[in-house]
């Protein structure tokens, strides 16, 4: 099972997004800074590392607030879990240092523009919770997504 962590980084009412190449989807998409939690790493530590690598933004794990969790299931088994946090950053300067080389750019967006861009992502387990949080601001939700063939349900 894969484990992932992501961050809604905020500065002065804006939200940081990264434009990342997704070979599986045939095009780049805007997303929250996020990625796989490495062996021996807590989800919060993974979120801090991914935020730093993909955007250059620096925060402490102690400053993160867990706002939602996601679990995906396919063929009757759990395939991934993710933890997603929100944090306010003090320094808005971007400095991408993505070891995967997939992040093309980073930018600050109004929550409404971030919702529009995230809504274009073809992967509901990422897009739906992020759009919901940015639209409604409710913390603590546990999301469950089930893949049946080519269709997602939640």
GROMACS .gro file of C-alpha atoms in nm:
model
  154
    1UNK     CA    1   0.000   0.000   0.000
    2UNK     CA    2   0.126   0.344  -0.093
    3UNK     CA    3   0.124   0.635   0.152
    4UNK     CA    4   0.113   0.999   0.044
    5UNK     CA    5   0.107   1.342   0.204
    6UNK     CA    6   0.011   1.682   0.071
    7UNK     CA    7  -0.007   2.043   0.185
    8UNK     CA    8  -0.234   2.340   0.130
    9UNK     CA    9   0.023   2.615   0.182
   10UNK     CA   10  -0.129   2.960   0.232
   11UNK     CA   11   0.016   3.310   0.220
   12UNK     CA   12  -0.181   3.633   0.241
   13UNK     CA   13  -0.509   3.463   0.141
   14UNK     CA   14  -0.351   3.277  -0.152
   15UNK     CA   15  -0.289   2.904  -0.207
   16UNK     CA   16   0.032   2.750  -0.349
   17UNK     CA   17  -0.007   2.508  -0.638
   18UNK     CA   18   0.254   2.329  -0.846
   19UNK     CA   19   0.222   2.245  -1.215
   20UNK     CA   20   0.348   1.891  -1.253
   21UNK     CA   21   0.397   1.656  -1.547
   22UNK     CA   22   0.174   1.348  -1.520
   23UNK     CA   23   0.274   1.096  -1.785
   24UNK     CA   24  -0.018   0.866  -1.695
   25UNK     CA   25  -0.264   1.145  -1.779
   26UNK     CA   26  -0.080   1.270  -2.087
   27UNK     CA   27  -0.046   1.631  -1.972
   28UNK     CA   28   0.069   1.852  -1.687
   29UNK     CA   29  -0.183   1.950  -1.418
   30UNK     CA   30  -0.190   2.193  -1.127
   31UNK     CA   31  -0.188   2.018  -0.791
   32UNK     CA   32  -0.113   2.076  -0.426
   33UNK     CA   33   0.250   2.008  -0.334
   34UNK     CA   34   0.236   1.638  -0.246
   35UNK     CA   35   0.399   1.302  -0.290
   36UNK     CA   36   0.492   0.967  -0.142
   37UNK     CA   37   0.582   0.929   0.223
   38UNK     CA   38   0.925   0.766   0.238
   39UNK     CA   39   1.018   0.466   0.453
   40UNK     CA   40   1.074   0.570   0.814
   41UNK     CA   41   0.905   0.906   0.758
   42UNK     CA   42   0.587   1.024   0.931
   43UNK     CA   43   0.312   1.164   0.707
   44UNK     CA   44   0.377   1.513   0.850
   45UNK     CA   45   0.751   1.487   0.781
   46UNK     CA   46   0.672   1.367   0.428
   47UNK     CA   47   0.440   1.664   0.375
   48UNK     CA   48   0.711   1.908   0.491
   49UNK     CA   49   0.969   1.745   0.261
   50UNK     CA   50   0.736   1.736  -0.042
   51UNK     CA   51   0.639   2.100   0.010
   52UNK     CA   52   1.008   2.199   0.026
   53UNK     CA   53   1.109   1.991  -0.278
   54UNK     CA   54   0.819   2.087  -0.503
   55UNK     CA   55   0.788   2.455  -0.412
   56UNK     CA   56   1.084   2.561  -0.200
   57UNK     CA   57   0.848   2.667   0.079
   58UNK     CA   58   0.976   2.588   0.430
   59UNK     CA   59   0.753   2.500   0.725
   60UNK     CA   60   0.779   2.296   1.043
   61UNK     CA   61   0.582   1.975   1.094
   62UNK     CA   62   0.463   2.128   1.422
   63UNK     CA   63   0.284   2.402   1.226
   64UNK     CA   64   0.086   2.161   1.007
   65UNK     CA   65  -0.285   2.106   1.073
   66UNK     CA   66  -0.429   1.777   0.943
   67UNK     CA   67  -0.742   1.868   0.746
   68UNK     CA   68  -0.837   1.544   0.569
   69UNK     CA   69  -0.734   1.185   0.512
   70UNK     CA   70  -0.799   0.979   0.201
   71UNK     CA   71  -0.808   0.605   0.140
   72UNK     CA   72  -0.836   0.440  -0.201
   73UNK     CA   73  -0.958   0.088  -0.264
   74UNK     CA   74  -0.940  -0.123  -0.580
   75UNK     CA   75  -1.028  -0.489  -0.627
   76UNK     CA   76  -1.141  -0.507  -0.266
   77UNK     CA   77  -0.809  -0.399  -0.114
   78UNK     CA   78  -0.677  -0.070   0.015
   79UNK     CA   79  -0.422   0.061  -0.235
   80UNK     CA   80  -0.326   0.396  -0.083
   81UNK     CA   81  -0.369   0.630   0.209
   82UNK     CA   82  -0.294   1.000   0.222
   83UNK     CA   83  -0.276   1.272   0.483
   84UNK     CA   84  -0.337   1.631   0.380
   85UNK     CA   85  -0.243   1.934   0.584
   86UNK     CA   86  -0.286   2.311   0.582
   87UNK     CA   87  -0.019   2.558   0.689
   88UNK     CA   88   0.049   2.931   0.665
   89UNK     CA   89   0.396   3.017   0.534
   90UNK     CA   90   0.607   3.317   0.637
   91UNK     CA   91   0.816   3.345   0.319
   92UNK     CA   92   0.628   3.316  -0.014
   93UNK     CA   93   0.937   3.272  -0.234
   94UNK     CA   94   0.939   2.966  -0.458
   95UNK     CA   95   1.255   2.764  -0.528
   96UNK     CA   96   1.168   2.432  -0.691
   97UNK     CA   97   1.413   2.150  -0.617
   98UNK     CA   98   1.211   1.847  -0.728
   99UNK     CA   99   1.434   1.537  -0.739
  100UNK     CA  100   1.183   1.370  -0.974
  101UNK     CA  101   1.209   1.658  -1.221
  102UNK     CA  102   0.832   1.661  -1.276
  103UNK     CA  103   0.738   1.998  -1.125
  104UNK     CA  104   0.740   2.260  -1.399
  105UNK     CA  105   0.639   2.568  -1.203
  106UNK     CA  106   0.480   2.690  -0.881
  107UNK     CA  107   0.242   2.977  -0.822
  108UNK     CA  108   0.012   3.153  -0.578
  109UNK     CA  109  -0.359   3.149  -0.659
  110UNK     CA  110  -0.678   3.278  -0.505
  111UNK     CA  111  -0.877   2.992  -0.349
  112UNK     CA  112  -1.134   3.027  -0.630
  113UNK     CA  113  -0.868   2.998  -0.901
  114UNK     CA  114  -0.705   2.706  -0.716
  115UNK     CA  115  -1.044   2.528  -0.706
  116UNK     CA  116  -1.086   2.581  -1.081
  117UNK     CA  117  -0.738   2.444  -1.158
  118UNK     CA  118  -0.763   2.149  -0.917
  119UNK     CA  119  -1.104   2.064  -1.060
  120UNK     CA  120  -0.936   1.988  -1.395
  121UNK     CA  121  -0.725   1.710  -1.246
  122UNK     CA  122  -0.846   1.369  -1.374
  123UNK     CA  123  -0.785   1.189  -1.042
  124UNK     CA  124  -1.076   1.232  -0.795
  125UNK     CA  125  -0.888   1.111  -0.482
  126UNK     CA  126  -0.668   1.421  -0.513
  127UNK     CA  127  -0.905   1.674  -0.670
  128UNK     CA  128  -1.233   1.615  -0.484
  129UNK     CA  129  -1.107   1.653  -0.124
  130UNK     CA  130  -0.890   1.954  -0.214
  131UNK     CA  131  -1.176   2.132  -0.391
  132UNK     CA  132  -1.411   2.049  -0.103
  133UNK     CA  133  -1.170   2.188   0.158
  134UNK     CA  134  -1.094   2.505  -0.039
  135UNK     CA  135  -1.466   2.560  -0.102
  136UNK     CA  136  -1.607   2.475   0.242
  137UNK     CA  137  -1.306   2.485   0.477
  138UNK     CA  138  -1.417   2.185   0.683
  139UNK     CA  139  -1.140   1.993   0.860
  140UNK     CA  140  -1.127   1.637   0.980
  141UNK     CA  141  -1.299   1.460   0.695
  142UNK     CA  142  -1.203   1.104   0.608
  143UNK     CA  143  -1.251   1.035   0.238
  144UNK     CA  144  -1.287   0.689   0.086
  145UNK     CA  145  -1.257   0.635  -0.290
  146UNK     CA  146  -1.331   0.304  -0.462
  147UNK     CA  147  -1.212   0.222  -0.813
  148UNK     CA  148  -1.448  -0.006  -1.005
  149UNK     CA  149  -1.303  -0.071  -1.350
  150UNK     CA  150  -1.243   0.279  -1.486
  151UNK     CA  151  -1.494   0.454  -1.259
  152UNK     CA  152  -1.437   0.616  -0.919
  153UNK     CA  153  -1.702   0.635  -0.649
  154UNK     CA  154  -1.686   0.806  -0.311
   0.00000   0.00000   0.00000
